[in-house]
Each structure stands twice: as structure tokens, then as C-alpha cells.
Tab-separated table of N, CA and C in Angstrom:
chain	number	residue	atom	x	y	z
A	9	UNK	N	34.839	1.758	-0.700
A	9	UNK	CA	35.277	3.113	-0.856
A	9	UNK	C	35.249	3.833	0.500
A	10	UNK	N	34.074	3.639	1.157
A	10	UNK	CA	34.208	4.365	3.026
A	10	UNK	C	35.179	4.187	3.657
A	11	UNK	N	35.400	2.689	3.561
A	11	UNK	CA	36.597	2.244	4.125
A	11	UNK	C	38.091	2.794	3.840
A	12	UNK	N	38.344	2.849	2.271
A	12	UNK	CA	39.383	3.508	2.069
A	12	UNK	C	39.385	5.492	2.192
A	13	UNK	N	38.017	5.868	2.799
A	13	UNK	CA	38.151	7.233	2.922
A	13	UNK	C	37.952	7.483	4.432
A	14	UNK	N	38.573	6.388	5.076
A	14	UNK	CA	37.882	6.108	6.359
A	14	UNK	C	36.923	6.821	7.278
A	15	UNK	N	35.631	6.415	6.456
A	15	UNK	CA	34.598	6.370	7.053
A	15	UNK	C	33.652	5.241	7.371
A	16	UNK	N	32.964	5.536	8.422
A	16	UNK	CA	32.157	4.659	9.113
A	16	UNK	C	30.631	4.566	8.775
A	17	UNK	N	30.578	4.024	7.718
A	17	UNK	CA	28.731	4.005	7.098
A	17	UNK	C	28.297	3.245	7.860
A	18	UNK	N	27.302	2.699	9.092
A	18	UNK	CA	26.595	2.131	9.373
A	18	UNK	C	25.393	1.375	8.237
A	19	UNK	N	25.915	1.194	7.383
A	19	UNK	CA	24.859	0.499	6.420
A	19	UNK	C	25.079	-1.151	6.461
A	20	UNK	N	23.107	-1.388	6.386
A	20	UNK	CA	23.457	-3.203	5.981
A	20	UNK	C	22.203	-3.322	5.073
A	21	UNK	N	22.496	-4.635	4.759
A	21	UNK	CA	21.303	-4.907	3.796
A	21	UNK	C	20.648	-5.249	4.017
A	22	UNK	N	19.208	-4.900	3.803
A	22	UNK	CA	17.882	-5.525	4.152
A	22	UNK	C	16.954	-6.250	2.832
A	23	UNK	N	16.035	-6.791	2.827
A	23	UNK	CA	15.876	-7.690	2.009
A	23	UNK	C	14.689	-7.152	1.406
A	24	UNK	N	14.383	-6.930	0.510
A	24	UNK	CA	12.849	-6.397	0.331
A	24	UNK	C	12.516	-7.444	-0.747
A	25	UNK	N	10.883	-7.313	-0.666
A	25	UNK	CA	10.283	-8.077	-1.774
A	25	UNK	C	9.448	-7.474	-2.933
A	26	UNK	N	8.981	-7.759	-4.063
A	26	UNK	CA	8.174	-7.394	-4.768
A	26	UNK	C	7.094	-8.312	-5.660
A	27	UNK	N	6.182	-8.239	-5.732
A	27	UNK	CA	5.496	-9.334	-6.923
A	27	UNK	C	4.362	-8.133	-7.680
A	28	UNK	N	4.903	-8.564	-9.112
A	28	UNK	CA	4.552	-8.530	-10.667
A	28	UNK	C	3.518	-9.183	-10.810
A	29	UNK	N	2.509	-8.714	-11.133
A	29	UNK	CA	1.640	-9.377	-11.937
A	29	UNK	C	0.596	-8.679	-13.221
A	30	UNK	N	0.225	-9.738	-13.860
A	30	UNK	CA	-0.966	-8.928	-15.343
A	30	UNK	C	-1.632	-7.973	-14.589
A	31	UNK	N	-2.181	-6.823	-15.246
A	31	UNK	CA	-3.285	-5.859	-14.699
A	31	UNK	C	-4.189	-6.807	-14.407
A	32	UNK	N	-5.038	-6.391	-13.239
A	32	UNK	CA	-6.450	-7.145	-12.724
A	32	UNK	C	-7.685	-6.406	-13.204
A	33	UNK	N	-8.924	-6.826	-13.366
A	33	UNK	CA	-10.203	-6.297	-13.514
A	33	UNK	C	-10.256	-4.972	-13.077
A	34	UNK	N	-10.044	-4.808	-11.719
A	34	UNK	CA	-9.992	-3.783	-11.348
A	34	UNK	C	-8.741	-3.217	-10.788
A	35	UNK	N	-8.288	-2.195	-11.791
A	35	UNK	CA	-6.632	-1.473	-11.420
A	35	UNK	C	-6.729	-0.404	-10.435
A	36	UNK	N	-5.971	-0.092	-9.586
A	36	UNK	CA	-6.184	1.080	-8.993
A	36	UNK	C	-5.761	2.425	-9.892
A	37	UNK	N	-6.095	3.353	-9.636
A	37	UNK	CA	-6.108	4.734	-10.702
A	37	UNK	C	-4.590	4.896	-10.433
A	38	UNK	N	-4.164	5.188	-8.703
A	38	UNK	CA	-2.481	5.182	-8.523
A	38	UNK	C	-2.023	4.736	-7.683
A	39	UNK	N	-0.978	5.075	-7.228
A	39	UNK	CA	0.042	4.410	-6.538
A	39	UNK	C	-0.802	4.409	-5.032
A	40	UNK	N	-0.761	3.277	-4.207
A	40	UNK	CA	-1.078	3.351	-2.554
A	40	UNK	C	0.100	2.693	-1.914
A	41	UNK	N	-0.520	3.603	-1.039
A	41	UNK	CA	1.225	2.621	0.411
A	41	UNK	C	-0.464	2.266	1.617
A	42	UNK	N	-0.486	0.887	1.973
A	42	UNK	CA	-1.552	0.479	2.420
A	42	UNK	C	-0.607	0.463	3.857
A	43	UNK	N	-0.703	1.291	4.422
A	43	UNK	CA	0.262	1.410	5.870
A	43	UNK	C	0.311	0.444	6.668
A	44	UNK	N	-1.057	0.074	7.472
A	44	UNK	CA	-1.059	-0.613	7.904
A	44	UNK	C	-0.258	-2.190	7.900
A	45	UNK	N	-0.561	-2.546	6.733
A	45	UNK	CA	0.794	-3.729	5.943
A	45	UNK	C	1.650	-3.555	5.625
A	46	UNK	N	2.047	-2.218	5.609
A	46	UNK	CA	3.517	-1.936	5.155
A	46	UNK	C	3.757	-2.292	3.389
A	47	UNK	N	2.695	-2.256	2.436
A	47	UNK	CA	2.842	-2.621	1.177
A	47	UNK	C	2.520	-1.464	0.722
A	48	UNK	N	3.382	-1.246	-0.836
A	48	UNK	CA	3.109	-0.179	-1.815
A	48	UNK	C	2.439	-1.137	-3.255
A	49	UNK	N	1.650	-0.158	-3.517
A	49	UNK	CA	0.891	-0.923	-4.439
A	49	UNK	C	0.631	0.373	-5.805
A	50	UNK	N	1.987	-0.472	-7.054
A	50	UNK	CA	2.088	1.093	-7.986
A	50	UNK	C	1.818	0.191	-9.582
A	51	UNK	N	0.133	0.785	-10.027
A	51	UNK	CA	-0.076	0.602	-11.289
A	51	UNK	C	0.653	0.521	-12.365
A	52	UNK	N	1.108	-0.332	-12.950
A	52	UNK	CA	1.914	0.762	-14.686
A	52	UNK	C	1.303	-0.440	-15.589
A	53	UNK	N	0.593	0.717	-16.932
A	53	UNK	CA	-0.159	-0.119	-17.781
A	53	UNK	C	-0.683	-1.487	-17.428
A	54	UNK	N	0.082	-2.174	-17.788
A	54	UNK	CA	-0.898	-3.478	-17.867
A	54	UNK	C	-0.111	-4.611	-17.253
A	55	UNK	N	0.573	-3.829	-16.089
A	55	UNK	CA	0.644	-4.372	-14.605
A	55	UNK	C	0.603	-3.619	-13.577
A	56	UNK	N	0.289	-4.375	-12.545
A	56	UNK	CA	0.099	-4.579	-10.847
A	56	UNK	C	1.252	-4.798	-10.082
A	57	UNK	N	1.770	-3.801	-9.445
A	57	UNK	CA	2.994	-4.633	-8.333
A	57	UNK	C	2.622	-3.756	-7.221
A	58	UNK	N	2.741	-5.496	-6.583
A	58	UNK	CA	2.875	-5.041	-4.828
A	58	UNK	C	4.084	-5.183	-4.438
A	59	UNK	N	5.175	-4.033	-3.303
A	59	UNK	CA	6.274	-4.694	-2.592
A	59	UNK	C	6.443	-4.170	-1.213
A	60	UNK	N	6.908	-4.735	-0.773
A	60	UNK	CA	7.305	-4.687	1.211
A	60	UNK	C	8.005	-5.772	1.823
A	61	UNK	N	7.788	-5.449	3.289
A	61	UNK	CA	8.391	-6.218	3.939
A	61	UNK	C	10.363	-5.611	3.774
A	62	UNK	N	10.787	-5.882	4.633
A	62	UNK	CA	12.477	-5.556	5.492
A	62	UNK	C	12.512	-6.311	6.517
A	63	UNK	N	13.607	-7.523	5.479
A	63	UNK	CA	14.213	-8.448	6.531
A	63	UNK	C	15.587	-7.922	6.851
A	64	UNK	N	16.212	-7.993	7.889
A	64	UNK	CA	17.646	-7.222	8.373
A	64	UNK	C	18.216	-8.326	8.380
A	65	UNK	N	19.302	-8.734	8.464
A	65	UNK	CA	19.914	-10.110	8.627
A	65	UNK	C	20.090	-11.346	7.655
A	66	UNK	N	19.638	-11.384	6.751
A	66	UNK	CA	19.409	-12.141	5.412
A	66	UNK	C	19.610	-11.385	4.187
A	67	UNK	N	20.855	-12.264	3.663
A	67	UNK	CA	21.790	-11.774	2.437
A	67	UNK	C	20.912	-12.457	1.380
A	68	UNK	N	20.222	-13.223	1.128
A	68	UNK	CA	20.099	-13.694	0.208
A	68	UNK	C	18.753	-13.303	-0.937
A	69	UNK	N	19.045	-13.634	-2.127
A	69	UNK	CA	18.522	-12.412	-2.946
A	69	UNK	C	17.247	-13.115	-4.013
A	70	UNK	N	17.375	-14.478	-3.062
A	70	UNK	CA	16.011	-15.184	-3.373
A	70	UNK	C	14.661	-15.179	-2.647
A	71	UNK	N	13.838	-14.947	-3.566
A	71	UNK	CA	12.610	-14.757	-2.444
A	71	UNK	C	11.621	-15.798	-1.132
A	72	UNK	N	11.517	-15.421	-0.261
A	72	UNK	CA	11.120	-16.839	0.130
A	72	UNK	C	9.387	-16.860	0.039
A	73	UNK	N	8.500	-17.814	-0.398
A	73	UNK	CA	7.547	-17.846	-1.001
A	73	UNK	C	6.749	-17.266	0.097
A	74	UNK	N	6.870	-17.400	1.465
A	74	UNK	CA	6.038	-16.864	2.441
A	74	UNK	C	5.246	-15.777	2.496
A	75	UNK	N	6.943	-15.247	1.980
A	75	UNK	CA	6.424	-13.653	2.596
A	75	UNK	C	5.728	-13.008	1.263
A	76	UNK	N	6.000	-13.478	-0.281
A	76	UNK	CA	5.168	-13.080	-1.350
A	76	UNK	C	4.063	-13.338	-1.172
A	77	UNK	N	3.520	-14.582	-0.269
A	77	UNK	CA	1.886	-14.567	0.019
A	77	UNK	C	1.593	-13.898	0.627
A	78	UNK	N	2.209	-13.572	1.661
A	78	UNK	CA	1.540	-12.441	2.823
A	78	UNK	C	1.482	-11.504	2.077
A	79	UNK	N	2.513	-10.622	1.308
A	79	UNK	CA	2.331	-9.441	0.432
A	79	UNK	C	0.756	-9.286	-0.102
A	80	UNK	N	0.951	-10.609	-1.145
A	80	UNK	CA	-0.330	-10.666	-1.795
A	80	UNK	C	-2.224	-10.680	-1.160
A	81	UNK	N	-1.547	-11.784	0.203
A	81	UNK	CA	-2.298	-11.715	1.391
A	81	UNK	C	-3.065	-10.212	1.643
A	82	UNK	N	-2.138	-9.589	2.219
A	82	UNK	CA	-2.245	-7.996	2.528
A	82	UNK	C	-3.097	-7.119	1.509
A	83	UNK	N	-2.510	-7.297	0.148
A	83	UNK	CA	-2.822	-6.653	-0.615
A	83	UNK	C	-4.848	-7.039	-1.069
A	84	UNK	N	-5.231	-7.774	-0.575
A	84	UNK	CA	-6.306	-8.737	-0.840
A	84	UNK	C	-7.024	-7.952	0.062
A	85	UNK	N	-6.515	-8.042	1.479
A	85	UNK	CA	-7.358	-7.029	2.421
A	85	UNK	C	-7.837	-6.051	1.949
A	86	UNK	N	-7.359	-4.849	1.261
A	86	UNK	CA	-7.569	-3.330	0.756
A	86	UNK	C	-8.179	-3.709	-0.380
A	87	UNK	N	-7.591	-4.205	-1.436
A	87	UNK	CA	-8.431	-4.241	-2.914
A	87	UNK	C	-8.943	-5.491	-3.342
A	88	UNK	N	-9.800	-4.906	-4.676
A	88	UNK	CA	-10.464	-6.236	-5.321
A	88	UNK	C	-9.949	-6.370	-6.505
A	89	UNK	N	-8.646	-7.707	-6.165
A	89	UNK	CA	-8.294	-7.801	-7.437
A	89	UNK	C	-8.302	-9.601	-7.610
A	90	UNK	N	-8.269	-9.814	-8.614
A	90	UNK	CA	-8.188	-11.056	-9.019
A	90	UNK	C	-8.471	-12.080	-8.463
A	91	UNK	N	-9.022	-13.119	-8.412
A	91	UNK	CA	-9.262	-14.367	-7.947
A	91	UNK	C	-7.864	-14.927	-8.040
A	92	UNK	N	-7.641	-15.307	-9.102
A	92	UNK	CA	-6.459	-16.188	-9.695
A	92	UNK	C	-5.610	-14.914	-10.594
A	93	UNK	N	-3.990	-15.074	-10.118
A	93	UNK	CA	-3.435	-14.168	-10.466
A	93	UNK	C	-2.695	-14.724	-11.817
A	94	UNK	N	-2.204	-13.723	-12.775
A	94	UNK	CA	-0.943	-14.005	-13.719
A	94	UNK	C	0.024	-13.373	-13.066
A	95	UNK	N	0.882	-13.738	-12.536
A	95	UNK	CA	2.424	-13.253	-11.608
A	95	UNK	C	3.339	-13.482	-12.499
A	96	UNK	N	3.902	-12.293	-13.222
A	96	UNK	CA	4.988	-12.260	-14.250
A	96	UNK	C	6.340	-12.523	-13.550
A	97	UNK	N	6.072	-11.677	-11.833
A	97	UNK	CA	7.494	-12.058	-11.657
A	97	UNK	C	7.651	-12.024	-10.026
A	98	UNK	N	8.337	-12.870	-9.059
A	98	UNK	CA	8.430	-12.338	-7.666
A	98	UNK	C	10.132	-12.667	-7.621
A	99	UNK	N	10.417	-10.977	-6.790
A	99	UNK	CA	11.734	-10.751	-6.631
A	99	UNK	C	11.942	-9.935	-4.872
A	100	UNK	N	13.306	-10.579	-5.074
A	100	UNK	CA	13.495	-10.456	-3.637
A	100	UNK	C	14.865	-9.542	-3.927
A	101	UNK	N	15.347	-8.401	-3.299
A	101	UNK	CA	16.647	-7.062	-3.350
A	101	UNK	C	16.979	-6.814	-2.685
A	102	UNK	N	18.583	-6.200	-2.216
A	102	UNK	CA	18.782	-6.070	-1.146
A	102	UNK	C	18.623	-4.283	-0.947
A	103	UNK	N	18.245	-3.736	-0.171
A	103	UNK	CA	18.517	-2.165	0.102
A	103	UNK	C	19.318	-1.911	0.881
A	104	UNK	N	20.148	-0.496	0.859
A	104	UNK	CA	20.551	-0.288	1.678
A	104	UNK	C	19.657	0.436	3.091
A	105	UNK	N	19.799	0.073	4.352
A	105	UNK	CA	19.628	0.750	5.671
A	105	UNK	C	20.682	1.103	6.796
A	106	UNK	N	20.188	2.193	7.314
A	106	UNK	CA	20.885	2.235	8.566
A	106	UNK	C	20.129	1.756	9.553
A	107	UNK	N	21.197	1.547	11.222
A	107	UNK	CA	20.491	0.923	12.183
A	107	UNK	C	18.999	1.951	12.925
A	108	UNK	N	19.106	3.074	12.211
A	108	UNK	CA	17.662	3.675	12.775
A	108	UNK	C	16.862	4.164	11.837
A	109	UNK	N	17.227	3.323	10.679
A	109	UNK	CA	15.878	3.361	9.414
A	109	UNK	C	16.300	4.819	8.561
A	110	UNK	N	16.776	5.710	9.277
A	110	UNK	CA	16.908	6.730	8.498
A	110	UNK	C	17.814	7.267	7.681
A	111	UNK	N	17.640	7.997	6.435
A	111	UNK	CA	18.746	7.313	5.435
A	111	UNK	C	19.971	8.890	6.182
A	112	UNK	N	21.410	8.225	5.119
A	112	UNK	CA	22.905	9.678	5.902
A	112	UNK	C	22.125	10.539	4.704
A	113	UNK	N	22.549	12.073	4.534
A	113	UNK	CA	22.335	12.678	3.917
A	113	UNK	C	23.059	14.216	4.370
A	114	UNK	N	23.794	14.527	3.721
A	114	UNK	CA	25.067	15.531	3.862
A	114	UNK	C	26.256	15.261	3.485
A	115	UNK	N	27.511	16.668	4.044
A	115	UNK	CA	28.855	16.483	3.644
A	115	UNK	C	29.560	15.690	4.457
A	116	UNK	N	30.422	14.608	3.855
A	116	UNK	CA	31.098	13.846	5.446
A	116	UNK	C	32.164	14.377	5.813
A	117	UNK	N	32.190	13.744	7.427
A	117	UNK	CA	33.073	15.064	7.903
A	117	UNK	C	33.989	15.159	7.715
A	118	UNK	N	34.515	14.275	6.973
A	118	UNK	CA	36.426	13.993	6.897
A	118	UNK	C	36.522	14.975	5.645
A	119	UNK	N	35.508	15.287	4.386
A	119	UNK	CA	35.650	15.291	3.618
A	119	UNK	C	35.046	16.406	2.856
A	120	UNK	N	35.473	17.314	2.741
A	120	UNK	CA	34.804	18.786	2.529
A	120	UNK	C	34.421	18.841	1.330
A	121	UNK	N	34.696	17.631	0.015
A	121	UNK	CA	34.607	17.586	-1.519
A	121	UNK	C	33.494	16.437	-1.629
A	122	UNK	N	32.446	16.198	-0.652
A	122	UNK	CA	32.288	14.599	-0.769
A	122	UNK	C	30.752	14.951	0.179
A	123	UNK	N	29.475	14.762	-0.907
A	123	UNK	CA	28.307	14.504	-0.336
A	123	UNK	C	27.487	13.283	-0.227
A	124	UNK	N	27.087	12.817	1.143
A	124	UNK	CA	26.725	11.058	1.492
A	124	UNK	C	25.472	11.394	1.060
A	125	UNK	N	24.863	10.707	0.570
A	125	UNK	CA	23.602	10.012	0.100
A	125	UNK	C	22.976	8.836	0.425
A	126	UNK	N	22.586	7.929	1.579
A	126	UNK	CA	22.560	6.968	1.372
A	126	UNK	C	21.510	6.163	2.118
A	127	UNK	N	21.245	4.689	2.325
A	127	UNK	CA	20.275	4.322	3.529
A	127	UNK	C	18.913	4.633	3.338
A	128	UNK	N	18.797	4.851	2.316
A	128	UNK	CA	17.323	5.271	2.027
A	128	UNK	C	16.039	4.151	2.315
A	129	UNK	N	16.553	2.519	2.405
A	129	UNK	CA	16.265	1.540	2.832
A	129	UNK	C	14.782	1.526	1.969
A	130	UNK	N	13.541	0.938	1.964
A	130	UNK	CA	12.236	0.828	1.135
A	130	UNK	C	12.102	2.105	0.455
A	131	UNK	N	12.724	3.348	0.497
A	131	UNK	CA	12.368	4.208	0.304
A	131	UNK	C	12.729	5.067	-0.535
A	132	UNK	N	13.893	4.351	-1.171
A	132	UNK	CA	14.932	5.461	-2.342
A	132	UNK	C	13.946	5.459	-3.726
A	133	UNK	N	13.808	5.188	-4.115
A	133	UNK	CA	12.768	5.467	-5.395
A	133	UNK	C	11.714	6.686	-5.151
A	134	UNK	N	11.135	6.445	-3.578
A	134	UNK	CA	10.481	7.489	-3.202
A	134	UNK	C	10.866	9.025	-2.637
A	135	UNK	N	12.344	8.832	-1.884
A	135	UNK	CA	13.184	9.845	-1.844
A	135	UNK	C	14.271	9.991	-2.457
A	136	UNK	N	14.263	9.579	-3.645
A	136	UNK	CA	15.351	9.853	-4.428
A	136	UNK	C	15.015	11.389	-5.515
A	137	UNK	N	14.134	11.960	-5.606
A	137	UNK	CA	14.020	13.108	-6.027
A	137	UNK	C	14.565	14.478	-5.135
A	138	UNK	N	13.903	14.188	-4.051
A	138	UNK	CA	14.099	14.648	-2.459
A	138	UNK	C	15.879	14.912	-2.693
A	139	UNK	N	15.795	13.868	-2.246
A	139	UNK	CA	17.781	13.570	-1.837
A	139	UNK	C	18.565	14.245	-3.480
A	140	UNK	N	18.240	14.120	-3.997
A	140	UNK	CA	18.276	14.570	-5.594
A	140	UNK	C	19.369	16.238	-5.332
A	141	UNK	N	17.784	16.681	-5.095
A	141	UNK	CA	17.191	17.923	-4.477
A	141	UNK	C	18.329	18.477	-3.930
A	142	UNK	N	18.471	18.174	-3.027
A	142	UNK	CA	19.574	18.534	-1.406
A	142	UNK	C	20.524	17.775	-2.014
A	143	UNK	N	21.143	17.027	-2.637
A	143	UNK	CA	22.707	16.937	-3.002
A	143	UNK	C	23.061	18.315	-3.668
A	144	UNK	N	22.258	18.255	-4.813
A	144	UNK	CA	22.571	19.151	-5.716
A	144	UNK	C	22.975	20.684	-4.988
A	145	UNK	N	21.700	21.023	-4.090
A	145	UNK	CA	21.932	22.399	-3.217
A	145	UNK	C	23.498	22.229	-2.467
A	146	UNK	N	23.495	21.001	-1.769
A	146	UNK	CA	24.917	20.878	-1.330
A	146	UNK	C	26.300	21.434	-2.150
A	147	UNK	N	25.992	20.619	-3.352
A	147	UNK	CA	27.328	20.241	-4.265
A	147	UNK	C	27.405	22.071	-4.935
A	148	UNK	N	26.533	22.564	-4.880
A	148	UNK	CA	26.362	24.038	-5.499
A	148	UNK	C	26.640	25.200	-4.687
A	149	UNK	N	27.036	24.548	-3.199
A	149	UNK	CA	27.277	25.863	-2.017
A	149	UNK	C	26.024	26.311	-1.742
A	150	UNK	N	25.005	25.684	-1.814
A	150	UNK	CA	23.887	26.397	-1.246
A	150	UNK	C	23.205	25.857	-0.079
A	151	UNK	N	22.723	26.301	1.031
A	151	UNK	CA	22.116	26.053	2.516
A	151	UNK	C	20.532	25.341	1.814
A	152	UNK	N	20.787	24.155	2.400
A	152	UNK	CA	19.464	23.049	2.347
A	152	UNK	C	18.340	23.485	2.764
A	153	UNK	N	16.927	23.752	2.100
A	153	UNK	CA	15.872	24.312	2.811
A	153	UNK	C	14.809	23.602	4.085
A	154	UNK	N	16.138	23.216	4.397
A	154	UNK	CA	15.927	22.034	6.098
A	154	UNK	C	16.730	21.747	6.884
A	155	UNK	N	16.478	21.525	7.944
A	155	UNK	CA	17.334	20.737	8.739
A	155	UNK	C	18.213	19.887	8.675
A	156	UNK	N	19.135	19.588	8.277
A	156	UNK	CA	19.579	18.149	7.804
A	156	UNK	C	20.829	17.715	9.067
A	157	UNK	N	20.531	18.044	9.735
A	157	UNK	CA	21.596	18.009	11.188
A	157	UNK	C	20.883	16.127	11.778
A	158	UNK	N	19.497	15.978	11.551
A	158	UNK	CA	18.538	14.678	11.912
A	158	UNK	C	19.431	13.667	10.897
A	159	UNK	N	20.140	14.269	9.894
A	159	UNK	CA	20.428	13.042	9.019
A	159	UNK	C	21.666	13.139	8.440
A	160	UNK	N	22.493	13.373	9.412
A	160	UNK	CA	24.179	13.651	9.251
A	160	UNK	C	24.809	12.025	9.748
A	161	UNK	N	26.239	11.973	8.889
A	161	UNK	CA	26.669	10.387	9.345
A	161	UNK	C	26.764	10.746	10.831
A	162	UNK	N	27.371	12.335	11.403
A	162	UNK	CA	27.640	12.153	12.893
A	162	UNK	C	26.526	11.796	13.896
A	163	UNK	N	25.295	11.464	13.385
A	163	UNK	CA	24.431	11.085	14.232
A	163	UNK	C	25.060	9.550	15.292
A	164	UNK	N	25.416	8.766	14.142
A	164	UNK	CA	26.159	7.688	14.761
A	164	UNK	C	27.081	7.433	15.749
């Protein structure tokens, strides 16, 4: 569709991972982003998921077992969970990114009827309320209660 509205999205896909597993002995109360590892770690009932990691360059939408250990690895550092896991599920997705991590967000310029959303890369679930937010103010004629000049396609 960019293409036929000729525009220039700098977007590619990056690879993210996730692993599922049974609740452990000890659950965390909520959600953590363990920074240092770059893992989010978000309770629901009576499972555990850890996900991270952004590979740039790799299309493929299978996981490679490595990097689910390191996840799990990581996740071992910060908490006490399980000896031996039940892993319901490990999945590997592609996101969208741009080349400086930060997602477009505004009107494009060709296009005075037409608000970009996009590139949110590990992070759209987490700024997708956000971005929500500021489309809507957009699409309604109303001035964004920010800056959004940092996250225009013309940055590119």
C-alpha cells in the first residue's frame, strides 16, 4: 500500500521471541521488563511468559532453540522459578522496525487524509494504547499533547 501511495516506510522485520510456560511455584504478582536482558516477563493465570531478543536480518518465523535458552537463561538470573519447566509453547514473530528503533507516528506528507502508525518494533502491545491515543487526536483535528516532530516519516 506505501508503495502504491508512494511512500517510503523504512520498515523491516525483526524477529522476536517468546516462551510459554505452566505457572511456576513462585509467580511474579506483575508484569517486569528485566532491562538489563532485554526480557519482559508478563504473568496471566496459570502461565508464565518470557519474550525478547531483535534479530534484524532474519525472515524466518521459526524459533531457533538458542536464543529460547538464553531467554529462559536470563530469566533464571532475576527470578525463582522452576527447576524443570512445562513450556506450552516457544514462538518466534516478525515485528515491524525502523532503522533507528523508533516507531513513524503522524500525518504523511503526501497525504493530508492518512495517519502512519507504525515500527513500534518489541514494543506495540506496550505502545499501542499510547499510539491509540495520538491517532485518534490526529484523525479528530486535534494538536497531540507532544512533540511528535521526533517521530514523523520525514525524519528519514
Amino acid at each position: 500500500m506505501a508503495r502504491d501511495l508512494k511512500l517510503n516506510i523504512p520498515i523491516q522485520p525483526a524477529r522476536g521471541y517468546s516462551l510459554t510456560m505452566s505457572a511456576t511455584k513462585q509467580m511474579p504478582r506483575h508484569a517486569l521488563i528485566l532491562g538489563e536482558r532485554r526480557v519482559a516477563v508478563s504473568p496471566m493465570d496459570d502461565l508464565l511468559r518470557f519474550t525478547g531478543r531483535l534479530e534484524v536480518g532474519n525472515g524466518s518465523m521459526t524459533p531457533d532453540p538458542r536464543w529460547i535458552q538464553r531467554i529462559e537463561n536470563s530469566a533464571r538470573e532475576y527470578l525463582r522459578i522452576d527447576e524443570k519447566l512445562d513450556i506450552k509453547e516457544t514462538w518466534a514473530g516478525l515485528r515491524p522496525t525502523t532503522p533507528d528503533g523508533v516507531p513513524i507516528i503522524g500525518r504523511s506528507p503526501n497525504h493530508s487524509n492518512l495517519v502512519l502508525a507504525t515500527g513500534h518494533a518489541m514494543l506495540g502491545l506496550s505502545l499501542g494504547p499510547g499510539t491509540g491515543q495520538v491517532v485518534a487526536e490526529l484523525i479528530n483535528g486535534k494538536k497531540a499533547e507532544f512533540d511528535l516532530s521526533p517521530l514523523r516519516l520525514e525524519r528519514f
